[in-house]
Amino acid sequence: MTNTQDGDGAGRAAGIRSAWMPGFYKLTMDERVARIARAFELSRDEVASLHASGALPREVADRMVENAIGTMEIPLGLGLNFLINGREYAVPMAVEEPSVLAAVSFAAKAARAAGGFTAEADPQWMTAQIQVARYGDAGRARERVLEARDELLALADSLHPSLVARGGGARDVEVRVLPSPDGGEDVFVVHLHVDVQDAMGANLVNTVAEGVAPLVEALTGGRVYLRILTNLADRRLARARCEIPVAEMADRGASGDDVCEGVVQASRFADADPHRAATHNKGIMNGVDPVVIATGNDWRAVEAGAHAFAARSGRYSPLATWRRVDEFLEGTIELPLALGTVGGTLRVHPAARLALRLLGNPSAGKLAAIAAATGLASNLAALRALATDGIQRGHMGLHARSVAVAAGAPMHLVDRVAAMIVEAREITFDGATRALATVAGAAAALTDVVTGESHDLAHVGSHGR
Ligand code: NAD
């Protein structure tokens, strides 16, 4: 995308002479903004955008991270039509990519025809990793750790009595001796699995990892350096499944059989080729991440877990697959989803709390199941589009509105400019600038223009219904 600036400061790349700003974190947020406004020579509009507050109050943001200077809003929308385990959901999704909400809503509608999605999640086990160096004889060290299983579990539980009182706590101990990566000693790792209930669990598990490390050292005679959770939360998988009647897949002249065949071929392609699997999984995360973000969860943790899981066989593979079974297209997805509905930091965000409320304040497991179903829906919508006209038609049609905004179209002209560049098949910044000039020039016809509606955009938008 080209330059999106307007007004003062247009096109000027901001920069500072030195990013060395000791004590920045000690300033108030307003003082920080004033300081960087001077340092970067920010325009009045740019400063105002930092002072603006959306659903996340600036004071809360200031308590969440160091060096805060503002908040960054992204759209929060609803993925509609979801029927998951027989229950209706309008799924809150925070996402900037234009086509995602329309796409998942379309796919969820198609899935309703055969009862929607079934989805479930494992118990919420997270895993602490404690790496031991200089342990001597690996067999003996392993034996001593496993013999002390009960002692390790009890010690871990003593660190989180309230978690134990809620029904969670340490569940199991595992020892893994991994082949040396460099000719030195093999890598010796103790895994301690903890049921974290409704928390995401990173902090809970890290406390456990650090708390049991001295006992692990005493047992093995070795030295512990690394002690932290793994984001490959493969004891905490979520699964979803749907069956779409083949006839439901018919699309604009293409038969249901043909579209189904295209989706199945796309699934085979992703199974065979990591290059394709990466994009296939990106389409899945288009559905998962917005739910993760809207509910105040740690999307980096989810992304890391999903992709590591996708590569677990040694070859990067698709997280969801599709096959035809009689008169149905059957989709299944499985991925780790370490999501919390309590604790964490982003969940203090009022919009995240509202998102959880819109979902009926689910347990962590239910939330994971919902996110898995949303990922499967997003995957289906992308594959269906790819199997028919390609994704550009719907995508670029919706993208056109962002391009129109970027070209400086005032809000009341955005749809009109977007419609013009879609019709002209010129969805670019330059195309939008020209369209805007035409529209703005036709001042006499402005009233008509404002109320006019594009046939093409209406069609694109209909995916979401
Ligand atoms: P947390 O520290 O807030 O712990 C959860 C809290 O919720 C605990 O105090 C627990 O007692 C309480 N709680 C209340 N009701 C509960 C229930 N029903 N079930 C379980 N706990 C309940 O948060 P956390 O979930 O341990 O850690 C999540 C945070 O850790 C996220 O902000 C994440 O970004 C961050 N983090 C992630 C990583 C990583 O992924 N690698 C590393 C470090 C920190």
Short mmCIF file of C-alpha atoms and ligand atoms in Angstrom, two decimals:
data_model
loop_
_atom_site.label_atom_id
_atom_site.label_comp_id
_atom_site.label_asym_id
_atom_site.label_seq_id
_atom_site.Cartn_x
_atom_site.Cartn_y
_atom_site.Cartn_z
CA MET A 1 0.00 0.00 0.00
CA THR A 2 1.17 3.48 -0.70
CA ASN A 3 1.16 6.56 1.46
CA THR A 4 -1.87 6.83 3.70
CA GLN A 5 -1.12 10.18 5.28
CA ASP A 6 -3.23 13.23 4.75
CA GLY A 7 -3.12 16.78 5.94
CA ASP A 8 -0.03 17.98 7.70
CA GLY A 9 2.86 15.59 7.92
CA ALA A 10 1.78 14.09 4.58
CA GLY A 11 4.12 11.39 3.41
CA ARG A 12 6.89 12.43 5.77
CA ALA A 13 8.52 9.42 7.34
CA ALA A 14 8.82 10.06 11.06
CA GLY A 15 12.15 9.38 12.70
CA ILE A 16 14.10 10.37 15.77
CA ARG A 17 17.72 11.14 16.28
CA SER A 18 18.06 8.82 19.25
CA ALA A 19 15.88 6.06 20.65
CA TRP A 20 17.89 6.17 23.88
CA MET A 21 15.25 7.53 26.28
CA PRO A 22 16.16 6.65 29.85
CA GLY A 23 13.33 7.09 32.34
CA PHE A 24 10.66 7.13 29.60
CA TYR A 25 8.66 4.59 31.54
CA LYS A 26 8.59 6.86 34.60
CA LEU A 27 6.77 9.65 32.76
CA THR A 28 2.99 9.88 32.72
CA MET A 29 1.37 8.79 29.50
CA ASP A 30 0.65 12.41 28.53
CA GLU A 31 4.26 13.36 29.18
CA ARG A 32 5.43 10.45 27.03
CA VAL A 33 3.18 11.56 24.19
CA ALA A 34 4.42 15.15 24.50
CA ARG A 35 7.99 13.93 24.44
CA ILE A 36 7.64 11.76 21.37
CA ALA A 37 5.52 14.40 19.65
CA ARG A 38 8.54 16.68 19.91
CA ALA A 39 11.05 13.99 19.06
CA PHE A 40 9.14 12.77 16.00
CA GLU A 41 7.66 16.18 15.08
CA LEU A 42 4.18 14.68 15.13
CA SER A 43 1.28 16.62 13.65
CA ARG A 44 -1.66 17.73 15.75
CA ASP A 45 -3.82 14.98 14.24
CA GLU A 46 -1.20 12.37 15.02
CA VAL A 47 -0.99 13.50 18.63
CA ALA A 48 -4.79 13.49 18.87
CA SER A 49 -4.85 9.88 17.66
CA LEU A 50 -2.60 8.93 20.59
CA HIS A 51 -4.84 10.74 23.05
CA ALA A 52 -7.98 9.13 21.67
CA SER A 53 -9.40 6.33 23.74
CA GLY A 54 -11.58 3.50 22.55
CA ALA A 55 -12.87 0.56 24.52
CA LEU A 56 -9.53 0.25 26.30
CA PRO A 57 -9.11 3.24 28.63
CA ARG A 58 -5.67 4.82 28.35
CA GLU A 59 -5.15 4.50 32.10
CA VAL A 60 -5.69 0.74 31.85
CA ALA A 61 -3.32 0.46 28.89
CA ASP A 62 -0.75 2.39 30.91
CA ARG A 63 -0.95 -0.24 33.64
CA MET A 64 -0.70 -3.11 31.17
CA VAL A 65 2.62 -2.36 29.49
CA GLU A 66 5.64 -0.18 30.03
CA ASN A 67 6.32 2.85 27.84
CA ALA A 68 2.67 3.04 26.73
CA ILE A 69 1.87 6.01 24.49
CA GLY A 70 -1.63 5.12 23.33
CA THR A 71 -3.89 2.29 22.26
CA MET A 72 -4.32 0.63 18.88
CA GLU A 73 -7.86 -0.16 17.87
CA ILE A 74 -8.87 -2.85 15.44
CA PRO A 75 -12.42 -3.67 14.37
CA LEU A 76 -14.45 -5.99 16.56
CA GLY A 77 -17.13 -7.85 14.62
CA LEU A 78 -19.34 -10.88 14.92
CA GLY A 79 -18.99 -14.17 13.09
CA LEU A 80 -22.63 -15.09 12.63
CA ASN A 81 -24.68 -18.23 12.07
CA PHE A 82 -22.59 -20.51 14.28
CA LEU A 83 -24.26 -23.60 15.65
CA ILE A 84 -21.72 -25.41 17.81
CA ASN A 85 -22.69 -28.51 19.76
CA GLY A 86 -26.32 -27.56 19.18
CA ARG A 87 -25.93 -24.08 20.65
CA GLU A 88 -26.21 -20.77 18.79
CA TYR A 89 -23.21 -18.44 18.83
CA ALA A 90 -22.46 -15.02 17.40
CA VAL A 91 -18.69 -15.19 17.77
CA PRO A 92 -16.86 -11.94 18.66
CA MET A 93 -13.82 -11.54 16.42
CA ALA A 94 -11.23 -8.76 16.46
CA VAL A 95 -9.60 -8.52 13.06
CA GLU A 96 -8.48 -5.99 10.49
CA GLU A 97 -8.65 -8.22 7.39
CA PRO A 98 -11.81 -7.24 5.53
CA SER A 99 -13.13 -10.60 4.35
CA VAL A 100 -12.81 -12.70 7.51
CA LEU A 101 -16.16 -12.03 9.18
CA ALA A 102 -18.13 -12.42 5.97
CA ALA A 103 -16.24 -15.63 5.19
CA VAL A 104 -16.75 -17.40 8.51
CA SER A 105 -20.39 -16.30 8.63
CA PHE A 106 -20.95 -17.81 5.20
CA ALA A 107 -19.26 -21.09 6.16
CA ALA A 108 -21.12 -21.31 9.47
CA LYS A 109 -24.36 -20.89 7.54
CA ALA A 110 -23.43 -23.73 5.19
CA ALA A 111 -22.52 -25.95 8.16
CA ARG A 112 -25.91 -25.35 9.79
CA ALA A 113 -27.53 -27.36 7.02
CA ALA A 114 -26.23 -30.54 8.67
CA GLY A 115 -26.41 -29.49 12.30
CA GLY A 116 -23.47 -27.11 12.51
CA PHE A 117 -20.19 -27.95 14.22
CA THR A 118 -19.35 -30.46 16.88
CA ALA A 119 -16.37 -29.33 18.91
CA GLU A 120 -14.54 -30.32 22.07
CA ALA A 121 -11.34 -29.68 23.97
CA ASP A 122 -9.02 -31.79 26.13
CA PRO A 123 -8.72 -30.97 29.83
CA GLN A 124 -6.69 -27.80 30.19
CA TRP A 125 -3.24 -29.27 30.77
CA MET A 126 -0.22 -27.07 30.32
CA THR A 127 3.31 -28.36 30.52
CA ALA A 128 6.31 -27.03 32.43
CA GLN A 129 9.70 -27.89 30.94
CA ILE A 130 12.70 -28.18 33.22
CA GLN A 131 15.97 -28.74 31.40
CA VAL A 132 18.79 -30.38 33.35
CA ALA A 133 22.44 -30.07 32.32
CA ARG A 134 25.41 -32.10 33.62
CA TYR A 135 23.12 -34.82 34.97
CA GLY A 136 25.68 -37.63 34.60
CA ASP A 137 24.06 -40.92 33.71
CA ALA A 138 20.79 -40.23 31.90
CA GLY A 139 19.17 -43.56 32.78
CA ARG A 140 19.85 -43.11 36.46
CA ALA A 141 18.75 -39.48 36.48
CA ARG A 142 15.53 -40.43 34.73
CA GLU A 143 14.86 -43.21 37.24
CA ARG A 144 15.35 -40.90 40.21
CA VAL A 145 13.00 -38.26 38.79
CA LEU A 146 10.29 -40.80 38.02
CA GLU A 147 10.64 -42.40 41.47
CA ALA A 148 10.01 -38.96 42.97
CA ARG A 149 6.88 -38.41 40.87
CA ASP A 150 4.54 -38.02 43.85
CA GLU A 151 6.93 -35.70 45.66
CA LEU A 152 7.25 -33.51 42.53
CA LEU A 153 3.48 -33.37 42.04
CA ALA A 154 2.91 -32.49 45.69
CA LEU A 155 5.54 -29.77 45.56
CA ALA A 156 3.96 -28.34 42.40
CA ASP A 157 0.51 -28.38 44.03
CA SER A 158 1.82 -26.64 47.12
CA LEU A 159 2.69 -23.68 44.90
CA HIS A 160 -0.93 -23.22 43.78
CA PRO A 161 -3.32 -24.21 46.57
CA SER A 162 -6.22 -22.20 45.09
CA LEU A 163 -5.83 -23.96 41.74
CA VAL A 164 -5.96 -27.30 43.54
CA ALA A 165 -9.04 -26.14 45.46
CA ARG A 166 -10.72 -25.40 42.10
CA GLY A 167 -10.07 -28.92 40.91
CA GLY A 168 -6.84 -28.25 38.99
CA GLY A 169 -3.23 -28.98 39.83
CA ALA A 170 -0.23 -31.07 38.83
CA ARG A 171 -1.11 -34.26 36.99
CA ASP A 172 1.91 -36.07 35.68
CA VAL A 173 5.69 -36.15 35.33
CA GLU A 174 7.54 -37.22 32.21
CA VAL A 175 11.25 -37.42 31.43
CA ARG A 176 12.52 -36.93 27.90
CA VAL A 177 16.12 -37.58 26.91
CA LEU A 178 16.64 -36.00 23.51
CA PRO A 179 19.52 -36.74 21.15
CA SER A 180 22.33 -34.23 21.50
CA PRO A 181 22.09 -31.53 18.84
CA ASP A 182 25.84 -30.83 18.90
CA GLY A 183 27.76 -33.91 20.02
CA GLY A 184 27.61 -32.91 23.70
CA GLU A 185 25.46 -34.66 26.32
CA ASP A 186 21.93 -35.59 25.39
CA VAL A 187 19.31 -33.01 26.33
CA PHE A 188 17.52 -34.04 29.51
CA VAL A 189 14.08 -32.51 30.08
CA VAL A 190 11.51 -33.04 32.79
CA HIS A 191 7.91 -32.31 31.82
CA LEU A 192 5.40 -31.55 34.51
CA HIS A 193 1.80 -31.43 33.32
CA VAL A 194 -0.56 -29.12 35.19
CA ASP A 195 -4.31 -28.81 34.84
CA VAL A 196 -4.75 -25.02 34.82
CA GLN A 197 -8.56 -25.10 34.64
CA ASP A 198 -9.86 -21.86 33.10
CA ALA A 199 -6.55 -20.00 32.95
CA MET A 200 -4.26 -19.78 29.93
CA GLY A 201 -1.78 -20.97 32.46
CA ALA A 202 1.62 -19.64 31.38
CA ASN A 203 2.28 -17.83 34.64
CA LEU A 204 0.85 -20.66 36.73
CA VAL A 205 3.06 -23.21 35.01
CA ASN A 206 6.15 -21.03 35.04
CA THR A 207 5.79 -20.72 38.82
CA VAL A 208 5.67 -24.52 38.97
CA ALA A 209 8.70 -24.87 36.69
CA GLU A 210 10.75 -22.54 38.85
CA GLY A 211 9.42 -23.98 42.11
CA VAL A 212 10.30 -27.61 41.38
CA ALA A 213 13.66 -26.90 39.73
CA PRO A 214 15.70 -27.19 42.98
CA LEU A 215 14.15 -30.61 43.69
CA VAL A 216 14.91 -31.72 40.13
CA GLU A 217 18.51 -30.59 40.61
CA ALA A 218 18.74 -32.49 43.88
CA LEU A 219 17.31 -35.63 42.30
CA THR A 220 19.52 -35.62 39.24
CA GLY A 221 22.65 -34.03 40.67
CA GLY A 222 22.56 -31.80 37.60
CA ARG A 223 22.10 -28.10 37.00
CA VAL A 224 18.83 -26.54 35.85
CA TYR A 225 18.95 -23.51 33.58
CA LEU A 226 15.76 -23.33 31.53
CA ARG A 227 12.46 -23.77 33.37
CA ILE A 228 9.39 -22.50 31.58
CA LEU A 229 6.19 -23.68 29.93
CA THR A 230 6.10 -25.05 26.41
CA ASN A 231 3.81 -23.30 23.97
CA LEU A 232 3.43 -26.56 22.11
CA ALA A 233 0.43 -27.28 24.34
CA ASP A 234 -0.19 -30.70 22.84
CA ARG A 235 -1.95 -31.96 25.96
CA ARG A 236 -4.51 -29.24 25.44
CA LEU A 237 -5.90 -29.87 21.98
CA ALA A 238 -9.21 -28.66 20.64
CA ARG A 239 -11.10 -30.36 17.84
CA ALA A 240 -14.02 -29.41 15.63
CA ARG A 241 -15.87 -31.18 12.88
CA CYS A 242 -18.63 -30.40 10.41
CA GLU A 243 -20.44 -32.07 7.56
CA ILE A 244 -21.77 -29.94 4.77
CA PRO A 245 -24.32 -31.40 2.35
CA VAL A 246 -22.65 -31.40 -1.06
CA ALA A 247 -25.57 -29.50 -2.60
CA GLU A 248 -24.93 -26.62 -0.15
CA MET A 249 -21.55 -26.08 -1.75
CA ALA A 250 -22.98 -25.10 -5.15
CA ASP A 251 -21.85 -21.63 -6.02
CA ARG A 252 -22.64 -19.27 -8.88
CA GLY A 253 -22.99 -21.79 -11.66
CA ALA A 254 -20.57 -24.35 -10.19
CA SER A 255 -22.27 -27.55 -9.01
CA GLY A 256 -21.96 -28.74 -5.41
CA ASP A 257 -20.02 -31.76 -6.66
CA ASP A 258 -17.53 -29.58 -8.46
CA VAL A 259 -16.96 -27.20 -5.54
CA CYS A 260 -16.59 -30.16 -3.19
CA GLU A 261 -14.02 -31.71 -5.46
CA GLY A 262 -12.12 -28.41 -5.46
CA VAL A 263 -12.10 -28.25 -1.65
CA VAL A 264 -10.95 -31.87 -1.36
CA GLN A 265 -8.22 -31.25 -3.91
CA ALA A 266 -7.10 -28.21 -1.90
CA SER A 267 -6.93 -30.37 1.23
CA ARG A 268 -4.82 -33.00 -0.60
CA PHE A 269 -2.52 -30.25 -1.84
CA ALA A 270 -1.98 -28.97 1.73
CA ASP A 271 -1.34 -32.52 2.93
CA ALA A 272 1.33 -33.01 0.29
CA ASP A 273 3.07 -29.64 0.31
CA PRO A 274 4.26 -27.52 3.26
CA HIS A 275 4.27 -24.45 1.04
CA ARG A 276 0.55 -24.87 0.56
CA ALA A 277 0.00 -26.05 4.15
CA ALA A 278 1.40 -22.75 5.47
CA THR A 279 -1.21 -20.75 3.56
CA HIS A 280 -3.93 -23.27 4.34
CA ASN A 281 -3.14 -22.86 8.05
CA LYS A 282 -3.00 -19.09 7.71
CA GLY A 283 -6.59 -19.27 6.48
CA ILE A 284 -7.45 -21.31 9.58
CA MET A 285 -5.75 -18.82 11.89
CA ASN A 286 -7.77 -16.06 10.16
CA GLY A 287 -10.69 -17.55 12.05
CA VAL A 288 -8.90 -18.56 15.24
CA ASP A 289 -6.79 -15.47 15.99
CA PRO A 290 -9.64 -12.95 15.92
CA VAL A 291 -11.47 -15.00 18.58
CA VAL A 292 -8.26 -15.27 20.59
CA ILE A 293 -7.71 -11.52 20.40
CA ALA A 294 -11.34 -10.53 21.02
CA THR A 295 -11.39 -12.62 24.18
CA GLY A 296 -8.19 -11.05 25.49
CA ASN A 297 -5.97 -14.03 24.95
CA ASP A 298 -2.31 -14.37 24.00
CA TRP A 299 -2.33 -14.88 20.24
CA ARG A 300 1.45 -15.29 19.97
CA ALA A 301 1.19 -18.28 22.27
CA VAL A 302 -1.63 -19.75 20.18
CA GLU A 303 0.21 -19.12 16.91
CA ALA A 304 3.44 -20.67 18.22
CA GLY A 305 1.54 -23.72 19.46
CA ALA A 306 -0.48 -24.16 16.28
CA HIS A 307 2.48 -24.09 13.93
CA ALA A 308 4.68 -26.27 16.13
CA PHE A 309 1.82 -28.77 16.27
CA ALA A 310 1.44 -28.58 12.49
CA ALA A 311 5.08 -29.64 12.19
CA ARG A 312 4.95 -32.42 14.80
CA SER A 313 5.45 -35.24 12.30
CA GLY A 314 8.63 -33.62 11.04
CA ARG A 315 6.81 -32.23 8.02
CA TYR A 316 4.66 -29.09 8.27
CA SER A 317 1.08 -30.21 7.67
CA PRO A 318 -2.46 -28.82 7.53
CA LEU A 319 -4.33 -28.37 10.81
CA ALA A 320 -7.65 -29.10 9.10
CA THR A 321 -8.54 -31.56 6.38
CA TRP A 322 -11.55 -32.11 4.12
CA ARG A 323 -12.87 -35.22 2.45
CA ARG A 324 -16.03 -36.26 0.74
CA VAL A 325 -18.14 -38.89 2.51
CA ASP A 326 -21.15 -39.88 0.42
CA GLU A 327 -23.26 -36.75 -0.03
CA PHE A 328 -21.35 -34.72 2.53
CA LEU A 329 -18.16 -32.72 2.64
CA GLU A 330 -16.58 -33.53 5.99
CA GLY A 331 -14.10 -31.18 7.64
CA THR A 332 -12.05 -31.81 10.77
CA ILE A 333 -9.58 -29.68 12.65
CA GLU A 334 -7.28 -30.33 15.59
CA LEU A 335 -4.88 -27.86 17.17
CA PRO A 336 -3.54 -26.82 20.57
CA LEU A 337 -5.49 -23.90 22.00
CA ALA A 338 -4.18 -22.52 25.27
CA LEU A 339 -6.96 -20.05 25.97
CA GLY A 340 -8.01 -18.60 29.27
CA THR A 341 -11.24 -17.09 30.44
CA VAL A 342 -9.73 -15.87 33.72
CA GLY A 343 -6.44 -14.22 34.61
CA GLY A 344 -3.99 -12.95 32.03
CA THR A 345 -3.55 -9.26 31.29
CA LEU A 346 -5.58 -8.49 28.20
CA ARG A 347 -8.72 -9.78 29.84
CA VAL A 348 -8.88 -6.60 31.90
CA HIS A 349 -9.83 -5.03 28.55
CA PRO A 350 -13.53 -4.14 28.77
CA ALA A 351 -14.09 -5.32 25.16
CA ALA A 352 -12.52 -8.70 25.99
CA ARG A 353 -14.82 -9.10 28.97
CA LEU A 354 -17.78 -8.18 26.79
CA ALA A 355 -16.67 -10.69 24.14
CA LEU A 356 -16.62 -13.45 26.75
CA ARG A 357 -20.05 -12.38 27.93
CA LEU A 358 -21.40 -12.53 24.35
CA LEU A 359 -20.20 -16.12 24.26
CA GLY A 360 -22.06 -16.87 27.48
CA ASN A 361 -18.94 -16.68 29.71
CA PRO A 362 -17.63 -20.07 28.57
CA SER A 363 -15.08 -22.23 30.35
CA ALA A 364 -11.60 -22.26 28.81
CA GLY A 365 -12.35 -25.58 27.15
CA LYS A 366 -15.58 -24.34 25.61
CA LEU A 367 -13.83 -21.23 24.35
CA ALA A 368 -11.16 -23.42 22.74
CA ALA A 369 -13.86 -25.51 21.07
CA ILE A 370 -15.54 -22.36 19.72
CA ALA A 371 -12.22 -21.04 18.39
CA ALA A 372 -11.49 -24.39 16.71
CA ALA A 373 -14.90 -24.34 14.99
CA THR A 374 -14.29 -20.77 13.84
CA GLY A 375 -10.93 -21.81 12.39
CA LEU A 376 -12.57 -24.67 10.51
CA ALA A 377 -15.23 -22.29 9.16
CA SER A 378 -12.61 -19.84 7.99
CA ASN A 379 -10.70 -22.65 6.27
CA LEU A 380 -13.82 -23.84 4.47
CA ALA A 381 -14.70 -20.36 3.22
CA ALA A 382 -11.18 -19.84 1.86
CA LEU A 383 -11.05 -23.25 0.17
CA ARG A 384 -14.48 -22.81 -1.37
CA ALA A 385 -13.48 -19.45 -2.80
CA LEU A 386 -10.21 -20.93 -4.08
CA ALA A 387 -12.08 -23.82 -5.63
CA THR A 388 -14.38 -21.46 -7.53
CA ASP A 389 -13.57 -17.88 -8.62
CA GLY A 390 -10.42 -17.55 -6.50
CA ILE A 391 -10.33 -15.38 -3.42
CA GLN A 392 -9.62 -12.09 -5.14
CA ARG A 393 -13.19 -11.25 -6.12
CA GLY A 394 -14.60 -11.22 -2.60
CA HIS A 395 -11.36 -10.18 -0.98
CA MET A 396 -10.56 -7.24 -3.18
CA GLY A 397 -14.17 -6.10 -3.20
CA LEU A 398 -14.05 -5.71 0.55
CA HIS A 399 -10.48 -4.51 0.52
CA ALA A 400 -11.62 -1.71 -1.80
CA ARG A 401 -13.21 0.13 1.11
CA SER A 402 -9.90 0.24 3.00
CA VAL A 403 -8.18 1.44 -0.18
CA ALA A 404 -10.78 4.19 -0.55
CA VAL A 405 -10.18 5.30 3.05
CA ALA A 406 -6.42 5.20 2.48
CA ALA A 407 -6.85 7.45 -0.58
CA GLY A 408 -8.53 10.02 1.64
CA ALA A 409 -12.20 9.44 0.79
CA PRO A 410 -14.41 11.04 3.45
CA MET A 411 -16.57 8.46 5.22
CA HIS A 412 -19.74 9.36 3.31
CA LEU A 413 -17.99 8.70 -0.02
CA VAL A 414 -16.09 5.53 0.90
CA ASP A 415 -18.67 3.06 -0.44
CA ARG A 416 -19.09 5.01 -3.66
CA VAL A 417 -15.35 5.23 -4.34
CA ALA A 418 -14.95 1.54 -3.43
CA ALA A 419 -17.72 0.59 -5.85
CA MET A 420 -16.09 2.56 -8.64
CA ILE A 421 -12.70 0.94 -8.26
CA VAL A 422 -14.25 -2.52 -7.98
CA GLU A 423 -16.18 -1.90 -11.19
CA ALA A 424 -13.13 -0.52 -12.93
CA ARG A 425 -11.10 -3.50 -11.60
CA GLU A 426 -8.56 -1.01 -10.34
CA ILE A 427 -8.45 -1.57 -6.59
CA THR A 428 -5.31 0.45 -6.00
CA PHE A 429 -4.42 3.65 -4.21
CA ASP A 430 -4.05 5.46 -7.55
CA GLY A 431 -7.36 4.09 -8.80
CA ALA A 432 -9.09 5.25 -5.64
CA THR A 433 -7.48 8.68 -5.85
CA ARG A 434 -8.80 9.08 -9.39
CA ALA A 435 -12.25 7.80 -8.44
CA LEU A 436 -12.34 10.18 -5.50
CA ALA A 437 -11.46 13.12 -7.73
CA THR A 438 -14.30 12.17 -10.07
CA VAL A 439 -16.81 11.80 -7.27
CA ALA A 440 -15.72 14.93 -5.46
CA GLY A 441 -15.82 16.84 -8.75
CA ALA A 442 -19.42 15.87 -9.29
CA ALA A 443 -20.52 18.08 -6.44
CA ALA A 444 -23.93 18.72 -7.94
CA ALA A 445 -24.73 15.02 -7.88
CA LEU A 446 -23.43 14.54 -4.35
CA THR A 447 -26.76 13.76 -2.77
CA ASP A 448 -27.38 10.90 -5.21
CA VAL A 449 -23.85 9.66 -4.76
CA VAL A 450 -24.10 9.49 -1.01
CA THR A 451 -27.25 7.39 -1.04
CA GLY A 452 -26.26 5.25 -4.05
CA GLU A 453 -25.31 1.68 -3.57
CA SER A 454 -23.04 -0.48 -5.64
CA HIS A 455 -24.39 -3.64 -7.11
CA ASP A 456 -20.97 -5.31 -6.87
CA LEU A 457 -20.36 -4.42 -3.26
CA ALA A 458 -23.84 -5.56 -2.30
CA HIS A 459 -22.99 -8.89 -3.88
CA VAL A 460 -19.64 -9.16 -2.07
CA GLY A 461 -21.20 -8.25 1.25
CA SER A 462 -23.84 -10.94 0.85
CA HIS A 463 -21.25 -13.60 1.70
CA GLY A 464 -21.72 -12.59 5.29
CA ARG A 465 -25.41 -13.20 5.47
P1 NAD B 1 -2.47 -15.52 35.68
O1 NAD B 1 -1.11 -15.29 36.18
O2 NAD B 1 -3.41 -14.38 35.71
O3 NAD B 1 -3.05 -16.78 36.46
C1 NAD B 1 -4.39 -17.12 36.48
C2 NAD B 1 -5.03 -16.62 37.75
O4 NAD B 1 -6.41 -16.87 37.71
C3 NAD B 1 -4.48 -17.35 38.98
O5 NAD B 1 -4.22 -16.41 39.97
C4 NAD B 1 -5.63 -18.24 39.39
O6 NAD B 1 -5.64 -18.49 40.78
C5 NAD B 1 -6.81 -17.41 38.96
N1 NAD B 1 -8.06 -18.14 38.71
C6 NAD B 1 -9.29 -17.70 39.03
N2 NAD B 1 -10.24 -18.56 38.65
C7 NAD B 1 -9.61 -19.56 38.02
C8 NAD B 1 -10.07 -20.74 37.36
N3 NAD B 1 -11.38 -21.05 37.26
N4 NAD B 1 -9.16 -21.54 36.77
C9 NAD B 1 -7.84 -21.24 36.82
N5 NAD B 1 -7.36 -20.13 37.46
C10 NAD B 1 -8.24 -19.29 38.05
O7 NAD B 1 -2.44 -15.99 34.16
P2 NAD B 1 -1.96 -17.33 33.48
O8 NAD B 1 -3.17 -17.85 32.80
O9 NAD B 1 -1.22 -18.22 34.39
O10 NAD B 1 -0.91 -16.78 32.40
C11 NAD B 1 -1.38 -16.11 31.26
C12 NAD B 1 -0.50 -14.93 30.97
O11 NAD B 1 0.86 -15.34 30.85
C13 NAD B 1 -0.86 -14.29 29.67
O12 NAD B 1 -0.95 -12.90 29.89
C14 NAD B 1 0.34 -14.61 28.78
O13 NAD B 1 0.51 -13.62 27.79
C15 NAD B 1 1.46 -14.65 29.76
N6 NAD B 1 2.70 -15.36 29.43
C16 NAD B 1 2.81 -16.19 28.35
C17 NAD B 1 4.00 -16.85 28.12
C18 NAD B 1 4.08 -17.78 26.95
O14 NAD B 1 3.06 -18.10 26.36
N7 NAD B 1 5.27 -18.27 26.57
C19 NAD B 1 5.09 -16.68 28.99
C20 NAD B 1 4.92 -15.86 30.10
C21 NAD B 1 3.73 -15.20 30.34
#
